[in-house]
Short mmCIF file of C-alpha atoms and ligand atoms in Angstrom, two decimals:
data_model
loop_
_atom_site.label_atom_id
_atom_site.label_comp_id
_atom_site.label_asym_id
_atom_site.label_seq_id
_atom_site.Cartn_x
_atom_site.Cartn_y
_atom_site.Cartn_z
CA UNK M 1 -20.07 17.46 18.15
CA UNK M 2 -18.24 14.95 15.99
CA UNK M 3 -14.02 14.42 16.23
CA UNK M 4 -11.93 12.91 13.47
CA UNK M 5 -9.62 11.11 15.64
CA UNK M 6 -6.21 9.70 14.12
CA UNK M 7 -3.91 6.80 15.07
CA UNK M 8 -0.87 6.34 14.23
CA UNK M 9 2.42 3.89 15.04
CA UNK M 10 5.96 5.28 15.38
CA UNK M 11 9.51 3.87 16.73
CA UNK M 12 10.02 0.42 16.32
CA UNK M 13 7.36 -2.13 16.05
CA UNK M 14 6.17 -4.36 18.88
CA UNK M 15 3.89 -6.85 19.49
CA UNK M 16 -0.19 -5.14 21.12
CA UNK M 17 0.51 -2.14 18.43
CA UNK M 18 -2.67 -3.66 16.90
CA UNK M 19 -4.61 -4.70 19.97
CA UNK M 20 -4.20 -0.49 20.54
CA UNK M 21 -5.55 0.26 17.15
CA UNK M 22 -8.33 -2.10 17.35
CA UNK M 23 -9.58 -0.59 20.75
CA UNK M 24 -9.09 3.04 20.15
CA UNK M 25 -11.24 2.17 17.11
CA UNK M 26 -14.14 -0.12 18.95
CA UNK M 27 -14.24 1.87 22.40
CA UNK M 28 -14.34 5.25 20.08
CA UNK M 29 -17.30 4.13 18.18
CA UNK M 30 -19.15 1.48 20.31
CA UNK M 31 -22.71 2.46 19.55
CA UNK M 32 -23.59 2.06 23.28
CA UNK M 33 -20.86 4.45 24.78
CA UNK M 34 -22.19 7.04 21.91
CA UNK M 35 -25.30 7.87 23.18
CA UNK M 36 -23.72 8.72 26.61
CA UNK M 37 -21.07 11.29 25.39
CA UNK M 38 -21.28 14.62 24.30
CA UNK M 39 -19.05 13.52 21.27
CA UNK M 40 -18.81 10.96 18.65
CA UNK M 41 -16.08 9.97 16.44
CA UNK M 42 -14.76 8.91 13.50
CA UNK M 43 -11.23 7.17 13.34
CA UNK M 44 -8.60 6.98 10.58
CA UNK M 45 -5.29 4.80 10.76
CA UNK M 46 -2.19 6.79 9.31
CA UNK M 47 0.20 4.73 7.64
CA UNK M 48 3.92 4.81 8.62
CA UNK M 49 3.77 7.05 11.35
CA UNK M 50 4.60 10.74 11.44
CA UNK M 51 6.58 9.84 7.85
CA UNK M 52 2.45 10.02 6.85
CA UNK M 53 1.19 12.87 8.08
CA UNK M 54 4.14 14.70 6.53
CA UNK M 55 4.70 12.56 3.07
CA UNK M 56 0.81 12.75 2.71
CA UNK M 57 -0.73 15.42 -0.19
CA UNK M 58 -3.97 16.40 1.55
CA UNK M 59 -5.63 17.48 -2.00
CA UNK M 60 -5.01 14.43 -4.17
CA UNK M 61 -7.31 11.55 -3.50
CA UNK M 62 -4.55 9.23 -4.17
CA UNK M 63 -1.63 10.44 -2.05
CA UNK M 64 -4.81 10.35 0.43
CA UNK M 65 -5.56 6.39 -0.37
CA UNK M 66 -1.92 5.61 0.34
CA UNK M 67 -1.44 7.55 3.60
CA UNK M 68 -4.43 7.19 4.89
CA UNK M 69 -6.46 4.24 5.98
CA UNK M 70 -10.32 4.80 7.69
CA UNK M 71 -10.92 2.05 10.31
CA UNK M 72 -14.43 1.17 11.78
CA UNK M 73 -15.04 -2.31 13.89
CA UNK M 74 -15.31 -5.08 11.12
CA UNK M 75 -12.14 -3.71 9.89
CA UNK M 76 -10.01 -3.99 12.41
CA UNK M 77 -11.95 -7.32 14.50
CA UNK M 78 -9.19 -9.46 14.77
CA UNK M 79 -6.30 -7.60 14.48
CA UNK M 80 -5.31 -7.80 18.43
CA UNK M 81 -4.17 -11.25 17.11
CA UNK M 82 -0.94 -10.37 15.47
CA UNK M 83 2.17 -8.73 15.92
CA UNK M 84 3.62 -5.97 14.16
CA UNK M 85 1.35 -3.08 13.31
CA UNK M 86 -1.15 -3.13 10.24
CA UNK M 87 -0.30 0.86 9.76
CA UNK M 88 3.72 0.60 9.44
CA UNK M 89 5.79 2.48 11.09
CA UNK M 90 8.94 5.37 10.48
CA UNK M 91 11.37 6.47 12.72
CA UNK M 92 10.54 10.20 10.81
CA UNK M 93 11.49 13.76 13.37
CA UNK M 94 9.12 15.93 11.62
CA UNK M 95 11.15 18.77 13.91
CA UNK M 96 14.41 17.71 12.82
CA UNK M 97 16.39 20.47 13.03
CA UNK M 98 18.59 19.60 9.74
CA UNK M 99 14.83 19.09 7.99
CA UNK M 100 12.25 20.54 10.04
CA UNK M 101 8.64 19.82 8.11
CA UNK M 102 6.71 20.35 11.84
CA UNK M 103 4.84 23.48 9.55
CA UNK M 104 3.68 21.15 7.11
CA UNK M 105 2.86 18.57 9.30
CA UNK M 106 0.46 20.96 11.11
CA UNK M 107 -0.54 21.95 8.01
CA UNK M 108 -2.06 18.61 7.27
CA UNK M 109 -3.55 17.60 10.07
CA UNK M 110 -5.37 20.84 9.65
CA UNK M 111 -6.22 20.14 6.32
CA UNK M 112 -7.65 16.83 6.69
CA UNK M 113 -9.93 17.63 9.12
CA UNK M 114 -8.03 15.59 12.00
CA UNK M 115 -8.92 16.90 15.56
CA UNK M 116 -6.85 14.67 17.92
CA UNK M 117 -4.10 12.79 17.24
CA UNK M 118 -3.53 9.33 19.22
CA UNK M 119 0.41 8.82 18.61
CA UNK M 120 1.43 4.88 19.91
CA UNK M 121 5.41 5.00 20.52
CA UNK M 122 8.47 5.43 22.46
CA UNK M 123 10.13 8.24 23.45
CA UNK M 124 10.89 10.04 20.28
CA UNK M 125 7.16 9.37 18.63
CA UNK M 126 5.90 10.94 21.96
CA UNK M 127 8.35 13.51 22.05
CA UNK M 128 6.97 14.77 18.44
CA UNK M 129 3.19 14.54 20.29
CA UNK M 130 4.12 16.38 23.03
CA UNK M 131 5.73 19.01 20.66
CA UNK M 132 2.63 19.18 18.52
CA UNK M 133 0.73 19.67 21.71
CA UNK M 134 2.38 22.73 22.63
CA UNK M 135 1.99 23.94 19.36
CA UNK M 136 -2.03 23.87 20.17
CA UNK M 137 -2.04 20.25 17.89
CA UNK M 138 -4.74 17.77 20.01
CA UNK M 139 -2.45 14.50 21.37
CA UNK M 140 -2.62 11.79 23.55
CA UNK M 141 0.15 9.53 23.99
CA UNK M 142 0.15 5.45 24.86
CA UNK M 143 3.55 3.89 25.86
CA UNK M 144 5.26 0.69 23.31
CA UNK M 145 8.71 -0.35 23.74
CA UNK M 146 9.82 -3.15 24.39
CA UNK M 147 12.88 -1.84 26.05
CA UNK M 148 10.43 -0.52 28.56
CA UNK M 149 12.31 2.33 29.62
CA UNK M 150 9.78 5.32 29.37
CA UNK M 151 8.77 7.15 32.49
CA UNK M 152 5.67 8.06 34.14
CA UNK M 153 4.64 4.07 33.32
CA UNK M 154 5.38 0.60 35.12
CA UNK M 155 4.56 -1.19 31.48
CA UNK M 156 5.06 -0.18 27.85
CA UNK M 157 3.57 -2.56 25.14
CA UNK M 158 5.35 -5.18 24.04
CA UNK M 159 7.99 -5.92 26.79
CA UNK M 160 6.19 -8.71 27.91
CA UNK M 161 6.17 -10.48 24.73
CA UNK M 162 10.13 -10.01 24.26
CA UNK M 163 10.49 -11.33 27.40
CA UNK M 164 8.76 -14.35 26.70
CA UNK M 165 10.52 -14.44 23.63
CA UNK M 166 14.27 -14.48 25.16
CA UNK M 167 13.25 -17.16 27.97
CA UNK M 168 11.73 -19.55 24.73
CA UNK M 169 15.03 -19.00 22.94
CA UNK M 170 17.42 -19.76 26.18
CA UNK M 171 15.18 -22.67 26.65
CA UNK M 172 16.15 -23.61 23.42
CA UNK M 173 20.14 -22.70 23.49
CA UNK M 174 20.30 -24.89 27.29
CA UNK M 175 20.11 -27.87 25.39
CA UNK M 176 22.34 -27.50 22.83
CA UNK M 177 24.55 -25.89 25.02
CA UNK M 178 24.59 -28.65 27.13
CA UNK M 179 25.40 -30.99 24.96
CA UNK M 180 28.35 -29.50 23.46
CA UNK M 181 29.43 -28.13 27.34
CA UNK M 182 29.64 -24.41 26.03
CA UNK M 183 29.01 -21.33 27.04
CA UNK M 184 26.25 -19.37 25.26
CA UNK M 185 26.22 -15.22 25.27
CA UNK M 186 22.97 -13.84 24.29
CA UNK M 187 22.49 -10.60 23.28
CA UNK M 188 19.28 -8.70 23.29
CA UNK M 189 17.87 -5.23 23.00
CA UNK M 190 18.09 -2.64 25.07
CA UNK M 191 19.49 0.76 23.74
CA UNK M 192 20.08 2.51 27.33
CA UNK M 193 17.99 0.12 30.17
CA UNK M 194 18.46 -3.33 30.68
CA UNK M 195 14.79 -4.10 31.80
CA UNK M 196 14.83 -7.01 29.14
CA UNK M 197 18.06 -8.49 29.63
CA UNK M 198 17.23 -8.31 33.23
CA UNK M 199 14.24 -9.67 33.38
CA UNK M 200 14.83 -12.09 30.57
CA UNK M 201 17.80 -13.43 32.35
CA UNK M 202 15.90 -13.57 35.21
CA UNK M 203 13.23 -15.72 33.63
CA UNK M 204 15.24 -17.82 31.74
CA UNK M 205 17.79 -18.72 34.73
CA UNK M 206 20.88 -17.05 33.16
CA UNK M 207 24.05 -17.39 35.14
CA UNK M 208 25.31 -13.66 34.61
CA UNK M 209 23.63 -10.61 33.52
CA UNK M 210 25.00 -7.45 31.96
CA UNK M 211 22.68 -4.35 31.86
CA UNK M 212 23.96 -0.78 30.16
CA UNK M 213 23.35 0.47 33.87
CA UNK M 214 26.54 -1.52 35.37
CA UNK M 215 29.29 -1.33 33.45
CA UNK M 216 30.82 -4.75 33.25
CA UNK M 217 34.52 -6.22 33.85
CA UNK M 218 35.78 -8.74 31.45
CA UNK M 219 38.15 -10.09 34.45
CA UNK M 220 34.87 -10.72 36.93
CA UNK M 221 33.49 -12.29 33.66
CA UNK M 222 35.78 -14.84 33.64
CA UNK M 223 36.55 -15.45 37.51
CA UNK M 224 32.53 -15.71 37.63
CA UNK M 225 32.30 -19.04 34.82
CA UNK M 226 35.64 -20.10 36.35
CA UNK M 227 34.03 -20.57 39.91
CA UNK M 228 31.31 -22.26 38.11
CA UNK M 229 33.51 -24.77 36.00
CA UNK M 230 34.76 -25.68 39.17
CA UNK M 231 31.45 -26.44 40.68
CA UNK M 232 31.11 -29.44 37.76
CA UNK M 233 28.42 -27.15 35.95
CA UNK M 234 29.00 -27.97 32.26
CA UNK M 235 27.65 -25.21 30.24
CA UNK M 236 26.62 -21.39 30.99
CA UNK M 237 24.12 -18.94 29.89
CA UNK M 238 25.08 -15.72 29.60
CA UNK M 239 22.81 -12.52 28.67
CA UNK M 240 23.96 -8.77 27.60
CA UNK M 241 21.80 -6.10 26.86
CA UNK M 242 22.67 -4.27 23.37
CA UNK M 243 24.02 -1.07 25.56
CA UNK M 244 25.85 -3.28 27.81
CA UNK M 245 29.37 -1.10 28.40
CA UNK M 246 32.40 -2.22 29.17
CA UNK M 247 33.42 -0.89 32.10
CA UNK M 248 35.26 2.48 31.50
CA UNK M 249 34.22 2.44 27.89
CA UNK M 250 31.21 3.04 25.67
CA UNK M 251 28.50 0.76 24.28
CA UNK M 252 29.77 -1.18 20.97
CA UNK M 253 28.06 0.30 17.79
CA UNK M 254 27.50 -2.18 15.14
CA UNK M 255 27.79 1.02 12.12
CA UNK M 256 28.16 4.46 12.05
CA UNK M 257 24.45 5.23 11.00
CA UNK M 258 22.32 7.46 12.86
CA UNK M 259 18.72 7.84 12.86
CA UNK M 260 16.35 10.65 12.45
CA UNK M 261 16.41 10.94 16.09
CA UNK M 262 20.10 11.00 16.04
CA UNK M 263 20.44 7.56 17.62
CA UNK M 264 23.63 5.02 16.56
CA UNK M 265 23.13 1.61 15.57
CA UNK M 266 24.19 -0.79 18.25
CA UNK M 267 25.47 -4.59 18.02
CA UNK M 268 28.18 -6.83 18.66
CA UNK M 269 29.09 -6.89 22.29
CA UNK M 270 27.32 -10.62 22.46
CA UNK M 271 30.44 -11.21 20.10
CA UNK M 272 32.80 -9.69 22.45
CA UNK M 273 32.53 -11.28 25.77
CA UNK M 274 32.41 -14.66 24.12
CA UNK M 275 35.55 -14.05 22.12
CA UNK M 276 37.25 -12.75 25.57
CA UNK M 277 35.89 -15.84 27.22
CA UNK M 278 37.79 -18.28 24.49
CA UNK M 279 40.81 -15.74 24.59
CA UNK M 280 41.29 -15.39 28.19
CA UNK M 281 39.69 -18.57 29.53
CA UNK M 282 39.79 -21.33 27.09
CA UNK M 283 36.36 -22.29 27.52
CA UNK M 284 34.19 -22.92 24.42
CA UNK M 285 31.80 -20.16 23.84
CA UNK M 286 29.50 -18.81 21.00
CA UNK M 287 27.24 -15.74 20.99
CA UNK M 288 23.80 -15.07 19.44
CA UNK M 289 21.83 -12.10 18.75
CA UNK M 290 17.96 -11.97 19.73
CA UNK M 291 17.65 -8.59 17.34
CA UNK M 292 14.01 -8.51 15.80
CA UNK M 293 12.90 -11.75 17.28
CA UNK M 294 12.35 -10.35 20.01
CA UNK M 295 10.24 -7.91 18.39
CA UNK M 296 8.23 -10.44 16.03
CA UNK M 297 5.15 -13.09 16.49
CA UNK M 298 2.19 -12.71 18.48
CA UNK M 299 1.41 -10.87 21.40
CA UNK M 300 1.54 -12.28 24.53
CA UNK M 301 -2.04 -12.25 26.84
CA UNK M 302 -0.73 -9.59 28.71
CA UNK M 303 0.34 -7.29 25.83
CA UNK M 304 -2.76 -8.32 24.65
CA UNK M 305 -4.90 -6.76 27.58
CA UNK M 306 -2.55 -3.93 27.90
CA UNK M 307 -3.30 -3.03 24.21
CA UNK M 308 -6.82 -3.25 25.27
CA UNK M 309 -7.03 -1.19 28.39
CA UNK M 310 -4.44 1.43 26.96
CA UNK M 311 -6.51 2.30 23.48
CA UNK M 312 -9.82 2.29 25.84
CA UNK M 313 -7.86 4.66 27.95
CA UNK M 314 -6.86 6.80 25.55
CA UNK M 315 -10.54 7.65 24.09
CA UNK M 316 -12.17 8.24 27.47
CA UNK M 317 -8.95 11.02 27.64
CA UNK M 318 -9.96 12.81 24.22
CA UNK M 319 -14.10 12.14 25.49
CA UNK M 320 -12.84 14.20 28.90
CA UNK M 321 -10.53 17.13 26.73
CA UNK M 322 -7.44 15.62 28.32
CA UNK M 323 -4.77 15.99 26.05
CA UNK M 324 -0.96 16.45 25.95
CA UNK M 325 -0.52 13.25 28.27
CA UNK M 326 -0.08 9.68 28.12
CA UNK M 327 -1.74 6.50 28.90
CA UNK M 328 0.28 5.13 31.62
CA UNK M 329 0.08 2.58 34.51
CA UNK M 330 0.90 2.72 37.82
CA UNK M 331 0.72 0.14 40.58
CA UNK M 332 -1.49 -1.48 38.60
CA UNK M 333 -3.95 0.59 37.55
CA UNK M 334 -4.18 2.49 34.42
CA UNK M 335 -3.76 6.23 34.60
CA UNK M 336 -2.39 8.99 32.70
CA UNK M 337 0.75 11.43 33.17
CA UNK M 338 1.19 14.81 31.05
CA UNK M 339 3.89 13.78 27.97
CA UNK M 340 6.45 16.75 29.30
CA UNK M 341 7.12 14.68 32.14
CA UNK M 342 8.22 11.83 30.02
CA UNK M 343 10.41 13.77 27.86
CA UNK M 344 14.07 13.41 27.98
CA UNK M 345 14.33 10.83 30.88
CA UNK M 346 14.60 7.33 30.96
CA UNK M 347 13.34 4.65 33.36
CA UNK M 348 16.59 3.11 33.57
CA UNK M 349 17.05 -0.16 36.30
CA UNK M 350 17.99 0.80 39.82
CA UNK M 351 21.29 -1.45 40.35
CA UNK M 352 20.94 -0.93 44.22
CA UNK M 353 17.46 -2.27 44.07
CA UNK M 354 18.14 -5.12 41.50
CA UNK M 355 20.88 -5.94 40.29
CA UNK M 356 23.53 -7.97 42.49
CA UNK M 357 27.13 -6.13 41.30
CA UNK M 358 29.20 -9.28 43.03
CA UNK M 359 27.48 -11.91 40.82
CA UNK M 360 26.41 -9.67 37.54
CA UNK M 361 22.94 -10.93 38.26
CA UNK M 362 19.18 -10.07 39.91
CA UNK M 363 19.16 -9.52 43.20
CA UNK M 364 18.53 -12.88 45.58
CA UNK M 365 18.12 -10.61 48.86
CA UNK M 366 16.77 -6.94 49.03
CA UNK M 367 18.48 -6.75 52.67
O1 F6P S 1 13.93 1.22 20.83
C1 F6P S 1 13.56 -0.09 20.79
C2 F6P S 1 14.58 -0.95 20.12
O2 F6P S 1 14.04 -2.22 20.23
C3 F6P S 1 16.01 -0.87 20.72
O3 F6P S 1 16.22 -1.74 21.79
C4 F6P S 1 16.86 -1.21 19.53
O4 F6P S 1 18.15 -0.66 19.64
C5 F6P S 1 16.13 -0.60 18.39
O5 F6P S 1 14.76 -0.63 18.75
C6 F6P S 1 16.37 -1.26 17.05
O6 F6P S 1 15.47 -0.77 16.11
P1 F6P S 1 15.50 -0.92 14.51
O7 F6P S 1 16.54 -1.91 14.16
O8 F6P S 1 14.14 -1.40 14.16
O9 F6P S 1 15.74 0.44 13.99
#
């Protein structure tokens, strides 16, 4: 029996988003591993995501060429290498309900002879995998965001690399900030968990942390650098997640767009605190936003080997007819969960566990 398998890359782009592609395309048609399955493969990339599978016009060879991009080993060799992803990406809801094209899309993927869809994304690109699923569409799921906040997985591709990313950059900003005796407020992303402000705050030293989880107080903002000033400590790092709330408030949007998902935009509170520092203190401070840095450059050597043991993962699922779940890993090992148990939820950061509410930091005692 032969399968057409497709991959495709939805959500926002990460770095390991190309390590996946490459080994979903080498493990599915490794001339060794073929001659012990009962299946063989062929694989084609799909450019920009669902936004492909639905834009694409099955019967014209061109619309084809553009949508549509067949991958075999020498093609995609070194593409673990770099960040980004080599198919684009869309934020596109095929089921939409203001513009549903889910008939079409099924349509499509009938028509050009694709048996399994691999979908690499967040929430909302699984959530359109697991609904294709249930419509009797072949899926299979592998975690990226670097916000890390999807259940039914300890890692999702690409967190590590942000991470890495914020501690470089507050590297960076200590000695400047030094120099000038300032405070520095560093926003990065994080839409509803603050796994990478915590842990990047954590990595990089940062005297306070604000997570979307623990809604902050501008006051205990201020007593907390005030303490510090007295303590001879010249300059402060600060770091707030995007979706970082003030406390009896709601996350600061940056527009009023909304996505096909029906997310907001957000941005700004970085801006916020260190204005209310200046106002209410009259300590110098300045703010900087992370944004797409944090998404951008190479991946790290763990994404890398994540990428790796996730797209391996994910063939040996459609070899074994296990579909409608994702790639996932738990203590350590890599597994797989069914996607309905990742839809809807969030793995959002247990303050009681780690996060210290006195000092708006990681916890330094788990007693
Ligand atoms: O969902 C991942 C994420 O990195 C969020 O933290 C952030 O809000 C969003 O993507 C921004 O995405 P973009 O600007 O690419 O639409």
């Amino acid at each position: 029996m032969k399968m057409r398998i497709a991959v495709l890359t939805g959500g926002g782009d990460c770095p390991g988003l190309n390590g996946v592609i490459k080994w979903v395309t080498k493990s599915a048609l490794d001339q060794k591993i073929v001659e012990k399955r009962s299946v063989s493969f062929d694989v084609v990339g799909v450019k920009e995501g669902w936004r492909g599978l639905v834009d694409i016009d099955p019967d014209d060879a061109k619309s084809r060429e553009t949508f549509l991009n067949p991958l075999n080993e020498e093609i995609v060799r070194t593409w673990d290498r770099y960040g980004g992803t080599n198919l684009g990406t869309s934020r596109t809801n095929p089921f939409n309900p203001k513009n549903d094209r889910s008939e079409k899309l099924i349509d499509n993927i009938k028509k050009l002879g694709i048996d399994v869809v691999v979908a690499i994304g967040g929430e909302d690109t699984l959530g359109v995998a697991y609904k294709l699923h249930k419509l009797g569409v072949k899926t299979v799921g592998i975690p990226k965001t670097i916000d890390n906040d999807l259940t039914g997985t300890e890692y999702s591709l690409g967190f590590d690399t942000a991470v890495n990313v914020i501690t470089e950059e507050i590297d960076r900003l200590r000695t400047t900030a030094g120099s000038h005796s300032r405070i520095f407020v560093v926003e990065t992303m994080g839409r509803h968990a603050g796994w990478l402000a915590l842990h990047g705050g954590e990595a990089s030293g940062a005297y306070i942390i604000l997570i979307p989880e623990h809604p902050f107080d501008m006051n205990k903002v201020c007593s907390l650098l005030s303490e510090r000033k007295g303590r001879e400590i010249n300059y402060s790092i600060i770091v707030v997640s995007e979706g970082a709330k003030i406390a009896g408030n709601h996350e600061i949007l940056k527009d009023n767009k909304i996505d096909d998902f029906g997310h907001v935009t957000l941005g700004g509170v970085a801006s916020y605190v260190s204005n209310e520092i200046e106002k209410r203190t009259g300590f110098e401070s300045k703010s900087i936003v992370l944004s797409h840095l944090q998404r951008g450059g190479t991946p790290s050597a763990h994404d890398r080997l994540m990428a790796r043991w996730f797209g391996i993962s994910a063939v040996d699922m459609i070899t074994n007819d296990d579909f409608g779940r994702m790639v996932s890993l738990s203590r350590g090992e890599i597994t797989s969960v069914p996607m309905k148990e990742i839809i809807n939820k969030l793995k959002l950061v247990d303050v009681e566990k780690y996060y210290d509410t006195d000092r708006y930091n990681g916890r330094r005692s788990i007693l």
